[in-house]
PDB file of C-alpha atoms and ligand atoms in Angstrom:
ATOM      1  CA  UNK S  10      23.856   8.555  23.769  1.00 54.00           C
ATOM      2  CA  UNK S  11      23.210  10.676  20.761  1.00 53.00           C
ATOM      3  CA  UNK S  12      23.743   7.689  18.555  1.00 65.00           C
ATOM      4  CA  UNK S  13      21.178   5.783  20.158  1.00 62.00           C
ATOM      5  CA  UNK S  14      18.791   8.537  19.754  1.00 59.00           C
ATOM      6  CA  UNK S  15      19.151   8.720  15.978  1.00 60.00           C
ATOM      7  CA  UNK S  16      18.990   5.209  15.919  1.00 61.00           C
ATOM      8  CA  UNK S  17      15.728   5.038  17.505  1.00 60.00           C
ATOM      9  CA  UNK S  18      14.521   7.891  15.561  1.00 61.00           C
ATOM     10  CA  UNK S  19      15.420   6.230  12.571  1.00 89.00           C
ATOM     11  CA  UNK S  20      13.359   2.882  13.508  1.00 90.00           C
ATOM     12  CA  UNK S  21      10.267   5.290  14.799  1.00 93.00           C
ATOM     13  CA  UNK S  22      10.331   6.606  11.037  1.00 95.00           C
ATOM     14  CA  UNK S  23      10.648   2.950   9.555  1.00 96.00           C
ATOM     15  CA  UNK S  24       7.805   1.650  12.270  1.00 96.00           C
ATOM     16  CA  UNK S  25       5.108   4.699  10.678  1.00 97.00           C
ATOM     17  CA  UNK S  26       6.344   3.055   7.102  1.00 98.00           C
ATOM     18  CA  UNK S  27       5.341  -0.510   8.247  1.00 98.00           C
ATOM     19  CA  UNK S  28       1.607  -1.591   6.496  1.00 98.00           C
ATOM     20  CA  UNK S  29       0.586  -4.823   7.258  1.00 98.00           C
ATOM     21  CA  UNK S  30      -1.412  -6.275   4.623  1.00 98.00           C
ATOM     22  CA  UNK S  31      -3.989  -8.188   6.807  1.00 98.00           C
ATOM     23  CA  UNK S  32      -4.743 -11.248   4.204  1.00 95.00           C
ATOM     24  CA  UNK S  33      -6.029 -13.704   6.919  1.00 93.00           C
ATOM     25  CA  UNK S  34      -9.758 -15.232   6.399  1.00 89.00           C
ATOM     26  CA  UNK S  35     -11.490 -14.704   9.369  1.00 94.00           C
ATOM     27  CA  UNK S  36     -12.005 -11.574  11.440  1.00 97.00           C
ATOM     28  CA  UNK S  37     -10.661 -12.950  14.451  1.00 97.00           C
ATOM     29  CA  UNK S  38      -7.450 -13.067  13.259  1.00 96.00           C
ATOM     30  CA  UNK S  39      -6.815 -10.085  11.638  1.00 97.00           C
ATOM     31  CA  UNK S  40      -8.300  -8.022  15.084  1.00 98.00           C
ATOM     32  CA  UNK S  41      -5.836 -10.990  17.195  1.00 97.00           C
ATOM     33  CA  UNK S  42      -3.110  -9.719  14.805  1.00 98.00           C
ATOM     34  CA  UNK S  43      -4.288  -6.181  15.179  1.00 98.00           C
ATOM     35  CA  UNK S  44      -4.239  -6.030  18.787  1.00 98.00           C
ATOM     36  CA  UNK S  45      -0.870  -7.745  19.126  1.00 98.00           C
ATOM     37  CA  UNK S  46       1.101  -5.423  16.617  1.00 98.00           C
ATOM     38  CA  UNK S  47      -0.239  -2.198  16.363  1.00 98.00           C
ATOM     39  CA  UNK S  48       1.861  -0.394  18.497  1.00 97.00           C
ATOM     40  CA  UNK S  49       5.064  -1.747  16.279  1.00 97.00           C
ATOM     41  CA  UNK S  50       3.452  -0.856  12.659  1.00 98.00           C
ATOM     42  CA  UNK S  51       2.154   2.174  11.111  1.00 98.00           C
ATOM     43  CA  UNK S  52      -0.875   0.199   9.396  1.00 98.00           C
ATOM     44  CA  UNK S  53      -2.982  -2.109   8.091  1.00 98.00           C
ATOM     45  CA  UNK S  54      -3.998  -3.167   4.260  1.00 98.00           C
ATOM     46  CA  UNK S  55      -7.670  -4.362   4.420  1.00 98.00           C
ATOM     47  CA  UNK S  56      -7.677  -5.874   0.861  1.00 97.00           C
ATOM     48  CA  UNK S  57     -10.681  -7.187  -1.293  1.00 95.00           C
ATOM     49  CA  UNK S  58     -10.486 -10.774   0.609  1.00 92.00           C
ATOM     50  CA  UNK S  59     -11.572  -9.357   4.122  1.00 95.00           C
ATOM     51  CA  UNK S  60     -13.647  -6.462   3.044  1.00 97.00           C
ATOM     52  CA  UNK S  61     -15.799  -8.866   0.827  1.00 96.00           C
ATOM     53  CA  UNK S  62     -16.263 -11.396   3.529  1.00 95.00           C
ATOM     54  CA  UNK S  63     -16.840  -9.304   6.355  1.00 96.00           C
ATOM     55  CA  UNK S  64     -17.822  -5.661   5.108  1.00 97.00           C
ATOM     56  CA  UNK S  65     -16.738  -2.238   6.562  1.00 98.00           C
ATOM     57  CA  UNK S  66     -17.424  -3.463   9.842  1.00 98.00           C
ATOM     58  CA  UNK S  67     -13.737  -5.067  10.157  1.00 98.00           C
ATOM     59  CA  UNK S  68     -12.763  -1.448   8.893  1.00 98.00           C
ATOM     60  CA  UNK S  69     -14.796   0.109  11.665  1.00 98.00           C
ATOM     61  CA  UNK S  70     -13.074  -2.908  14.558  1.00 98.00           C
ATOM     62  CA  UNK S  71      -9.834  -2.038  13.561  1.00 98.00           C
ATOM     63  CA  UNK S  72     -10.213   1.669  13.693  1.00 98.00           C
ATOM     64  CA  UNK S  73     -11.684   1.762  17.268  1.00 98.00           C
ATOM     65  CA  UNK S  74      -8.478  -0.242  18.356  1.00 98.00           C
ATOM     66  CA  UNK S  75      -7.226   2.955  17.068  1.00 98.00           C
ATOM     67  CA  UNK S  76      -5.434   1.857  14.643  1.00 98.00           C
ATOM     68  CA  UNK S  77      -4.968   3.334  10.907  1.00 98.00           C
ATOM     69  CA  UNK S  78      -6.483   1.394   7.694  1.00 98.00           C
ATOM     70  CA  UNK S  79      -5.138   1.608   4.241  1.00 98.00           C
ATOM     71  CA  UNK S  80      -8.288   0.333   2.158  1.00 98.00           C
ATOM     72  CA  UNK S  81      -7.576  -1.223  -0.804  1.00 98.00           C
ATOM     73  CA  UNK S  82      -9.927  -2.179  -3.102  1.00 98.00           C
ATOM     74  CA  UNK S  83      -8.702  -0.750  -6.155  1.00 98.00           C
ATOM     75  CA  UNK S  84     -11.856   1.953  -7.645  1.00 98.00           C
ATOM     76  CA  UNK S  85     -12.239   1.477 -11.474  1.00 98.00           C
ATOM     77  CA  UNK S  86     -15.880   2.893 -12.586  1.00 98.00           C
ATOM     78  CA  UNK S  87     -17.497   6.033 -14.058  1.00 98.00           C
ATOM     79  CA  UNK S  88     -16.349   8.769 -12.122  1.00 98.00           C
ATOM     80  CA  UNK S  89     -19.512   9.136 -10.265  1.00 98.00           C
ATOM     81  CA  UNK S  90     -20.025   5.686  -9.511  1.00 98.00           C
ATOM     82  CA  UNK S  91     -16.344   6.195  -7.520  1.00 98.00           C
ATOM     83  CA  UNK S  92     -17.015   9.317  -6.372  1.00 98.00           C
ATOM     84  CA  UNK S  93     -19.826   7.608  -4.183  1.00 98.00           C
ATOM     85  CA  UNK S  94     -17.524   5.227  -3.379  1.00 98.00           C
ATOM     86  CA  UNK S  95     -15.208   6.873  -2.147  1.00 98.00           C
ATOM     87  CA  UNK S  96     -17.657   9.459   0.187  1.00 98.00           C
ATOM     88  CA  UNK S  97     -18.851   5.945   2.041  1.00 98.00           C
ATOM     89  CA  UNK S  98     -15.351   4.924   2.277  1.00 98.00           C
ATOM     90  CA  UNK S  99     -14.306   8.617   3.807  1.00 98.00           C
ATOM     91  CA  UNK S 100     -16.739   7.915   6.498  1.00 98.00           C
ATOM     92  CA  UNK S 101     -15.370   4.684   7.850  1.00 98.00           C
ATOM     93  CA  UNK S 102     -12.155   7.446   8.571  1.00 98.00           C
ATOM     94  CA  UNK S 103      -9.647   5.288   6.546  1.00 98.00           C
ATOM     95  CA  UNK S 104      -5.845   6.885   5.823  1.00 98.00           C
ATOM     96  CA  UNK S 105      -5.147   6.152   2.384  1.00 98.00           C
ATOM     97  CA  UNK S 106      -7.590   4.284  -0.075  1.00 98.00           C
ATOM     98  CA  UNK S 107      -6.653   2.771  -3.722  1.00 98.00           C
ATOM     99  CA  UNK S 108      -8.239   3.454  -7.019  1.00 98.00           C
ATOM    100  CA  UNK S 109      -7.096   2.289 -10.480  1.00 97.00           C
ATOM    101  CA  UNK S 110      -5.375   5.328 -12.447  1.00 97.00           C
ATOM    102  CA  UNK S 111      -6.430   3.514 -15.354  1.00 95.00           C
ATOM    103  CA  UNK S 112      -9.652   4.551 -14.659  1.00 96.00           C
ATOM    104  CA  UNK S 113      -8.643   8.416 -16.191  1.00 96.00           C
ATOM    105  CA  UNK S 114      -8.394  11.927 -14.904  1.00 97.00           C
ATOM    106  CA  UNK S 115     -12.376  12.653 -14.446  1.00 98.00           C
ATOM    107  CA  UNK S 116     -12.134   9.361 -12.303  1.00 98.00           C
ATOM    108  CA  UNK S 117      -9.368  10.892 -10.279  1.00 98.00           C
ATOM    109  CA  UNK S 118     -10.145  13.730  -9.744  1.00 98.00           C
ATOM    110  CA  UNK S 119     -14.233  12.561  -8.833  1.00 98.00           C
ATOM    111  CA  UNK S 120     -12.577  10.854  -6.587  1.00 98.00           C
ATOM    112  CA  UNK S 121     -10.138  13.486  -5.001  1.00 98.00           C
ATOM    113  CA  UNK S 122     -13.412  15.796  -5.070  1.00 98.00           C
ATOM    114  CA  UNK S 123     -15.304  13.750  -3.010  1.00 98.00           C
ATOM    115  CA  UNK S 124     -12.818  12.562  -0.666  1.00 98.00           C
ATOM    116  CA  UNK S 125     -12.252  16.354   0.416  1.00 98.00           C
ATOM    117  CA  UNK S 126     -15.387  17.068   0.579  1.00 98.00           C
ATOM    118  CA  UNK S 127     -17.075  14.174   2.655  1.00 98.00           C
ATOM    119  CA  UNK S 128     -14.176  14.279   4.985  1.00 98.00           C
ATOM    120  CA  UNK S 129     -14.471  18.069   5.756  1.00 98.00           C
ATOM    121  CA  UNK S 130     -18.505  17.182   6.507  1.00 97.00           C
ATOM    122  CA  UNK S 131     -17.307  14.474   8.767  1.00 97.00           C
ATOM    123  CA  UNK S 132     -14.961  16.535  10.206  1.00 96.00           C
ATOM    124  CA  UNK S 133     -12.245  13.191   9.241  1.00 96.00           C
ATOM    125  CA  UNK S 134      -8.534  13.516   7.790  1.00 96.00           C
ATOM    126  CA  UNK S 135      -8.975  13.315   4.139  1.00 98.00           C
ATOM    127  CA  UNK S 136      -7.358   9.782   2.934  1.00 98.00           C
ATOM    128  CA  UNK S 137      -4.468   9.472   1.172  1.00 98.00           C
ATOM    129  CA  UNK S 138      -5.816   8.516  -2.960  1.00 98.00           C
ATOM    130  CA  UNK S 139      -3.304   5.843  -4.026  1.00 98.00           C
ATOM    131  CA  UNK S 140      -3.229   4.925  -8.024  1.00 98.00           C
ATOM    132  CA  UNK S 141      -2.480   1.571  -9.623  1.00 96.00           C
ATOM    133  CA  UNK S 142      -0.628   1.798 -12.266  1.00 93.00           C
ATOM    134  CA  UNK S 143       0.062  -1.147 -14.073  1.00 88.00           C
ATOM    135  CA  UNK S 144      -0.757  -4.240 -11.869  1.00 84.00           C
ATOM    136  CA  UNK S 145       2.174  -6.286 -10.845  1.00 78.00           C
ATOM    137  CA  UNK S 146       1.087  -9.085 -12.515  1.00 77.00           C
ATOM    138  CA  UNK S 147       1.688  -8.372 -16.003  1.00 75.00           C
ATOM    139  CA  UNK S 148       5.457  -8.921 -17.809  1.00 68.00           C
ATOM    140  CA  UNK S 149       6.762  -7.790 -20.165  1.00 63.00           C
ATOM    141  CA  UNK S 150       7.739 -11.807 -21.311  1.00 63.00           C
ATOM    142  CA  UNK S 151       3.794 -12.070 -20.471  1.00 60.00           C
ATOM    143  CA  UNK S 152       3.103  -9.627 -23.549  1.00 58.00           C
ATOM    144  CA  UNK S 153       5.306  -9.929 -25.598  1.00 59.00           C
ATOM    145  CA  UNK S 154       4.267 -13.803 -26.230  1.00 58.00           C
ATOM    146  CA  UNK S 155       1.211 -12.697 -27.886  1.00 60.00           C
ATOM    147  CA  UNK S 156       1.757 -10.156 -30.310  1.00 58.00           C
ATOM    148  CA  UNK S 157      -0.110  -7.727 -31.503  1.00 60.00           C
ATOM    149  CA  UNK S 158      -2.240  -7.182 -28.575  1.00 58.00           C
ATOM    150  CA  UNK S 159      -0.187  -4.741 -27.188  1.00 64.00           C
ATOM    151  CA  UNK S 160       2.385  -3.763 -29.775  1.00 67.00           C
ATOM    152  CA  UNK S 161       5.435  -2.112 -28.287  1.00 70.00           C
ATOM    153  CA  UNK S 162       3.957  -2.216 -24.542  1.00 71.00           C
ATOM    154  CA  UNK S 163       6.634  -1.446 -22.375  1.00 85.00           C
ATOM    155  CA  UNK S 164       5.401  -2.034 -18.545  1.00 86.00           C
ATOM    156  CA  UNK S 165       8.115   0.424 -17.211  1.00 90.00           C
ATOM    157  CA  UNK S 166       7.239   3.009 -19.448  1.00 91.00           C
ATOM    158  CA  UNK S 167       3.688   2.580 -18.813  1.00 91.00           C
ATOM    159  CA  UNK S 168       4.342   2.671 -15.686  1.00 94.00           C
ATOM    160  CA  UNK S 169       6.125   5.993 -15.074  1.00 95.00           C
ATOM    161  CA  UNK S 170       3.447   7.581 -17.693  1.00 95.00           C
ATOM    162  CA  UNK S 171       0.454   6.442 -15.904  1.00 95.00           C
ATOM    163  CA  UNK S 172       2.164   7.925 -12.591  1.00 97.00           C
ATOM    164  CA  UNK S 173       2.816  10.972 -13.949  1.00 97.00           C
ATOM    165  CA  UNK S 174      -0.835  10.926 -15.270  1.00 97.00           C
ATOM    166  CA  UNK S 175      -2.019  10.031 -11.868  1.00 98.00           C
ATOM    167  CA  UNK S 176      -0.149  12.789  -9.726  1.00 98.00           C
ATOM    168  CA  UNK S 177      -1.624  15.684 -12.351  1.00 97.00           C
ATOM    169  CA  UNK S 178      -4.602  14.247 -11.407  1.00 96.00           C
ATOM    170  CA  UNK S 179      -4.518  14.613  -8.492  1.00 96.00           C
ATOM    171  CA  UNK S 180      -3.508  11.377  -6.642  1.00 98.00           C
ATOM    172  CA  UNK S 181      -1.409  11.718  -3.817  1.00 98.00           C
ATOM    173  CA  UNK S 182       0.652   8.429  -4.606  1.00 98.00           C
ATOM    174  CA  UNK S 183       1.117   5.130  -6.230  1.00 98.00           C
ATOM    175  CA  UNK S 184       1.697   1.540  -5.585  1.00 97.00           C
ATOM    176  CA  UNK S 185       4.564   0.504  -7.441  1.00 95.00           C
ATOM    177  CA  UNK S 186       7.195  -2.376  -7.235  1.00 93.00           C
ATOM    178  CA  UNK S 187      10.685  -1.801  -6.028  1.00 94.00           C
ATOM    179  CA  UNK S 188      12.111  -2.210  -9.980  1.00 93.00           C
ATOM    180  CA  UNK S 189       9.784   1.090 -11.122  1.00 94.00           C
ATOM    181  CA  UNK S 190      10.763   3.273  -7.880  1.00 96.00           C
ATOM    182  CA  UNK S 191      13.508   5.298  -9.427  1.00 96.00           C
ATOM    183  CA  UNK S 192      11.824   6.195 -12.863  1.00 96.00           C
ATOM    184  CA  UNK S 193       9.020   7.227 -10.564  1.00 97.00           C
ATOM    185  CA  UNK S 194      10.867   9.461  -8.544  1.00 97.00           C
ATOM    186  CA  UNK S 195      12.465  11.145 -11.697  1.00 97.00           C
ATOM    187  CA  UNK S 196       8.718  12.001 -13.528  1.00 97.00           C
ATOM    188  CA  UNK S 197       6.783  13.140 -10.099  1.00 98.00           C
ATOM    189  CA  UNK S 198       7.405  15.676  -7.556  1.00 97.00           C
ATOM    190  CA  UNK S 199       9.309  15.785  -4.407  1.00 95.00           C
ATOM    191  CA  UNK S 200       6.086  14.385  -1.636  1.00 97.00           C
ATOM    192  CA  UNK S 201       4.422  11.626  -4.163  1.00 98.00           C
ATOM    193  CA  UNK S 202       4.101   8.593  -1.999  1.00 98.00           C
ATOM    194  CA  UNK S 203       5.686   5.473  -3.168  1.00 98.00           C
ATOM    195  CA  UNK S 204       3.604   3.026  -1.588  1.00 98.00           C
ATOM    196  CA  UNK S 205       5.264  -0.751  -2.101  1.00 97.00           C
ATOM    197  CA  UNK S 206       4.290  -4.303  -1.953  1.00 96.00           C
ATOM    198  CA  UNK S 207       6.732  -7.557  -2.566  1.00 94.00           C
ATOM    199  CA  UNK S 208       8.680  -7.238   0.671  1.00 96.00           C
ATOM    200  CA  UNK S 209      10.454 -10.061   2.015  1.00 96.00           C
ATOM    201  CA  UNK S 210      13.225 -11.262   4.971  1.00 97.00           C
ATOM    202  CA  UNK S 211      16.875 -12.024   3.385  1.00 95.00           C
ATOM    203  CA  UNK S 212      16.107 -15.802   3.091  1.00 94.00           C
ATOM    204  CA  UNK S 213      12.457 -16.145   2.734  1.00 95.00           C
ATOM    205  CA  UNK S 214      10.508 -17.633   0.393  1.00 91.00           C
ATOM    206  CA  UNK S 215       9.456 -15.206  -2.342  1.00 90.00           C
ATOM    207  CA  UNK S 216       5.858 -17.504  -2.669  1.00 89.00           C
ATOM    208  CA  UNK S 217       4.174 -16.334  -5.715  1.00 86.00           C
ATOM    209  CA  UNK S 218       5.940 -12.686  -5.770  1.00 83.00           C
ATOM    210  CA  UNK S 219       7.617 -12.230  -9.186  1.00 79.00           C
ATOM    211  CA  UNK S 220      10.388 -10.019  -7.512  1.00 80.00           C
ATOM    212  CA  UNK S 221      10.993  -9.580  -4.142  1.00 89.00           C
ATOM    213  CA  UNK S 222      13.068  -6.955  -2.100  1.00 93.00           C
ATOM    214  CA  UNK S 223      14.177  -6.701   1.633  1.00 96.00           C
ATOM    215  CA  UNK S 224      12.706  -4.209   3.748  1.00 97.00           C
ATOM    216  CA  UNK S 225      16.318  -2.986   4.334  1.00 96.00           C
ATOM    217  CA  UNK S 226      16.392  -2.499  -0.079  1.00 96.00           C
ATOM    218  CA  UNK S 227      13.119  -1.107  -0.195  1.00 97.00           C
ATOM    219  CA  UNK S 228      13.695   1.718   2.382  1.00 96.00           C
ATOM    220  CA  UNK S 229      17.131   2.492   0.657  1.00 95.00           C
ATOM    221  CA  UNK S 230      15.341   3.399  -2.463  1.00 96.00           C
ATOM    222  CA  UNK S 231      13.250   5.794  -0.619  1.00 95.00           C
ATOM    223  CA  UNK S 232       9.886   4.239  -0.288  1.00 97.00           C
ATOM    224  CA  UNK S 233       7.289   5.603   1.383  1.00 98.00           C
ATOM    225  CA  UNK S 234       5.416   2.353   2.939  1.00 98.00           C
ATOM    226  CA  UNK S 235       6.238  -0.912   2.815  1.00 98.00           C
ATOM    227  CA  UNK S 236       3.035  -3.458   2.289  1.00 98.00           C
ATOM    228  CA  UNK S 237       4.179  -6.216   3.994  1.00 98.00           C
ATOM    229  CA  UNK S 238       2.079  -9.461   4.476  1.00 97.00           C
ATOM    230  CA  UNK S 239       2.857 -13.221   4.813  1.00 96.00           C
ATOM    231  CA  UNK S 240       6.298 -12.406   6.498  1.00 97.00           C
ATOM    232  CA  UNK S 241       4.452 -10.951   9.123  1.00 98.00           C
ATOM    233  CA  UNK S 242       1.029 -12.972   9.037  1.00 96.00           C
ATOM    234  CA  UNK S 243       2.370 -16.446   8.684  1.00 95.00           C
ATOM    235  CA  UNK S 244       4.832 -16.115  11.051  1.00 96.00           C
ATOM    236  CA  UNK S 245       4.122 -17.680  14.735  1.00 96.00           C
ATOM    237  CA  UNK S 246       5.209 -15.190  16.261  1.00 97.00           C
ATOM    238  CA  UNK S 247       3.992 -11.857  14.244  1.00 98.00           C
ATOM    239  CA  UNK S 248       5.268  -9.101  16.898  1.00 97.00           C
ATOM    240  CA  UNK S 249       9.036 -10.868  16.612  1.00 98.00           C
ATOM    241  CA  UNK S 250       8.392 -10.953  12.899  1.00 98.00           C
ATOM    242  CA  UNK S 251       8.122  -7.083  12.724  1.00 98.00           C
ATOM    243  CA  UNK S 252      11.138  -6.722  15.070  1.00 97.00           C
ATOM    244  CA  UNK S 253      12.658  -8.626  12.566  1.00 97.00           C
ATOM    245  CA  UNK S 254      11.716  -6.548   9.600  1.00 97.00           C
ATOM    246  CA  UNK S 255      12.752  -3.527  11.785  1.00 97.00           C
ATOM    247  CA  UNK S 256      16.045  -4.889  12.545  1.00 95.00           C
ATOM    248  CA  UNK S 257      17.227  -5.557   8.581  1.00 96.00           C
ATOM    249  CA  UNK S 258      15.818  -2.275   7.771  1.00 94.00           C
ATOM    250  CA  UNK S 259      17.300  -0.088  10.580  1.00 87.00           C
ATOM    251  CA  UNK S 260      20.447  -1.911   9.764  1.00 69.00           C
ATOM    252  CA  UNK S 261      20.796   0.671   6.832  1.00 49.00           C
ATOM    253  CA  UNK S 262      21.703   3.133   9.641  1.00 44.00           C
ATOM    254  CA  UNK S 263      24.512   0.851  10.978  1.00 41.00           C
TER     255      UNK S 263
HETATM  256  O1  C5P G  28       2.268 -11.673   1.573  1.00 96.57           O
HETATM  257  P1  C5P G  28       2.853 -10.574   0.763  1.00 96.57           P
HETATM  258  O2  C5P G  28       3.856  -9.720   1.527  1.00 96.57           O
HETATM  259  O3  C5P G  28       3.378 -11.030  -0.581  1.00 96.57           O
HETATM  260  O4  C5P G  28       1.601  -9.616   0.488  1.00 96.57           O
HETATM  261  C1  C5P G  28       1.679  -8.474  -0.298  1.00 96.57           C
HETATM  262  C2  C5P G  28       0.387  -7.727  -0.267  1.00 96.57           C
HETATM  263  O5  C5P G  28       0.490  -6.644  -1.193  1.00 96.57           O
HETATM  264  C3  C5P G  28      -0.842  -8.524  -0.688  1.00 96.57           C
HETATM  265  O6  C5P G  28      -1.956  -8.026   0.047  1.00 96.57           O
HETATM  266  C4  C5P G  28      -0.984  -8.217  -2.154  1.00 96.57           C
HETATM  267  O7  C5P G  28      -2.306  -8.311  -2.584  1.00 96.57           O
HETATM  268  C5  C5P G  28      -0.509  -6.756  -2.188  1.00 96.57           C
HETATM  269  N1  C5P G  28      -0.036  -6.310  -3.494  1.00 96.57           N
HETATM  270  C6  C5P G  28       1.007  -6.921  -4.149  1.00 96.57           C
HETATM  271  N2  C5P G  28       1.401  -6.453  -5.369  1.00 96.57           N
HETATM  272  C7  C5P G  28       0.789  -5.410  -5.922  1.00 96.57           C
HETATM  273  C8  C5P G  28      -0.255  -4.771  -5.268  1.00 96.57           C
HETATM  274  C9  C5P G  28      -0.648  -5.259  -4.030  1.00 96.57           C
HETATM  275  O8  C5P G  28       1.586  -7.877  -3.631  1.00 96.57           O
HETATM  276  N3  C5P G  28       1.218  -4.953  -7.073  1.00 96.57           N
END
C-alpha cells in the first residue's frame, strides 16, 4: 500500500513537470487539446506561432479553463521596451514567461522589476523569468565551418556562462537542452529551474530535433519541466499520449 502511494506521488510530481508546448495553428485545437489534458499536465507553452496569430486572447481562453501558461516569446529589446512587455504580459496572469539572457543584466533585471511590481498591483503570482541562453539551434560543427566569426566559441561554455550570468541577474531559470543540464547545475544554485525542450518516446521520430532525450532521461538528470510537443500534439489520442510519457518516466521509480 505504501508503495503505491510513493508511486503515485512520484507521477503527481512528474504530471506538475509536464508543459505541453501547444504548436497547433488554430485556436480550436489548442483549447480541444486544452480541455482534454489539463488535468494530466502541469502546463502549456503558448509559443510565437499561436500568440502571433491569435493574440493574448488564446492566453486569456486557456487561463479561464484554469489552466497555467508558460509564455514564450523570447524578450530581446532595450530594457524598457521589455520591461513594458513584460507588465502587459503579468496581467494576462501567466506562470513563467521567456526572455533572451542575451539581452544583458539591465534587460533582466527591467524585466524582473516589472514583473514584481505589476503582479503585486494585480494582485497575480509573479511569473517565473526564464533565460535563453544559447538557442538550440546553433553547433558547434555549425561554427566552426566558418571561421573567424566566432573564434574559439564553445556553445557549452557559453552556455553555462550565460546561465550563470542570467541567475545573478536575476532570472529564476533557463531553457536548456538535456546535453548542458549538468554543467548548469554545477555553476547555479540549488532552486534554478531547468526548464527543457527535445523530449521524445523511446522509438519516436526525433523530426527536426538535433538531440533528443526520453522523458524517463530527462527527469533522471533532474529537470525541472519537460516542454513536450509533437509527441503529445500529433498523437490521436493526446490524453493516452501523456499516460504514455508518464509511464516511461515514472518507470525511473520501478
Ligand atoms: O514537438 P517538440 O516536442 O519537438 O516541441 C518542442 C517545443 O520546444 C517547441 O515548441 C519548440 O519551439 C520548443 N523549443 C525547442 N528547443 C529550444 C527551445 C524551445 O524545441 N531550444
Amino acid at each position: 500500500m505504501l508503495k503505491i502511494g510513493a508511486i503515485m506521488s512520484s507521477l503527481e510530481v512528474i504530471r506538475k513537470k509536464i508543459i505541453v508546448a501547444l504548436d497547433v495553428p488554430t485556436e480550436e485545437e489548442a483549447l480541444k487539446l486544452v480541455d482534454r489534458i489539463k488535468d494530466q499536465v502541469g502546463m502549456f507553452k503558448v509559443g510565437l506561432e499561436l500568440f502571433t496569430r491569435l493574440g493574448p486572447s488564446i492566453v486569456q481562453k486557456i487561463r479561464s479553463q484554469g489552466a497555467s501558461v508558460f509564455l514564450d516569446l523570447k524578450f530581446y529589446d532595450i530594457p524598457n521596451t521589455v520591461a513594458a512587455a513584460v507588465r502587459q504580459v503579468v496581467q494576462l496572469d501567466v506562470q513563467m514567461l521567456t526572455l533572451h539572457a542575451a539581452g544583458g543584466g539591465e534587460m533582466i533585471q527591467a524585466a524582473k522589476e516589472a514583473a514584481e511590481r505589476e503582479a503585486k498591483k494585480r494582485g497575480v503570482s509573479v511569473p517565473k523569468i526564464l533565460g535563453v541562453t544559447v538557442l538550440t539551434s546553433f553547433s558547434d560543427t555549425q561554427e566552426k565551418a566558418r571561421p573567424g566569426i566566432l573564434p574559439g566559441f564553445r556553445i557549452d561554455k557559453m552556455v553555462h556562462l550565460m546561465a550563470k550570468m542570467a541567475e545573478k541577474q536575476g532570472c529564476d531559470g533557463v531553457v536548456s537542452s538535456l546535453k548542458e543540464v549538468a554543467g548548469i547545475r554545477e555553476v547555479c544554485e540549488k532552486g534554478f529551474l531547468i526548464v527543457t525542450p527535445g523530449i521524445r518516446l523511446p522509438g519516436e521520430p526525433s523530426d527536426d530535433q538535433k538531440r533528443v532525450a526520453t522523458p524517463r532521461e530527462a527527469i533522471k538528470e533532474g529537470v525541472d519541466y519537460l516542454v513536450i510537443g509533437r509527441t503529445i500534439t500529433r498523437s490521436p489520442d493526446p490524453l493516452q499520449a501523456v499516460k504514455k510519457v508518464l509511464d516511461q518516466a515514472g518507470s525511473i521509480s520501478n
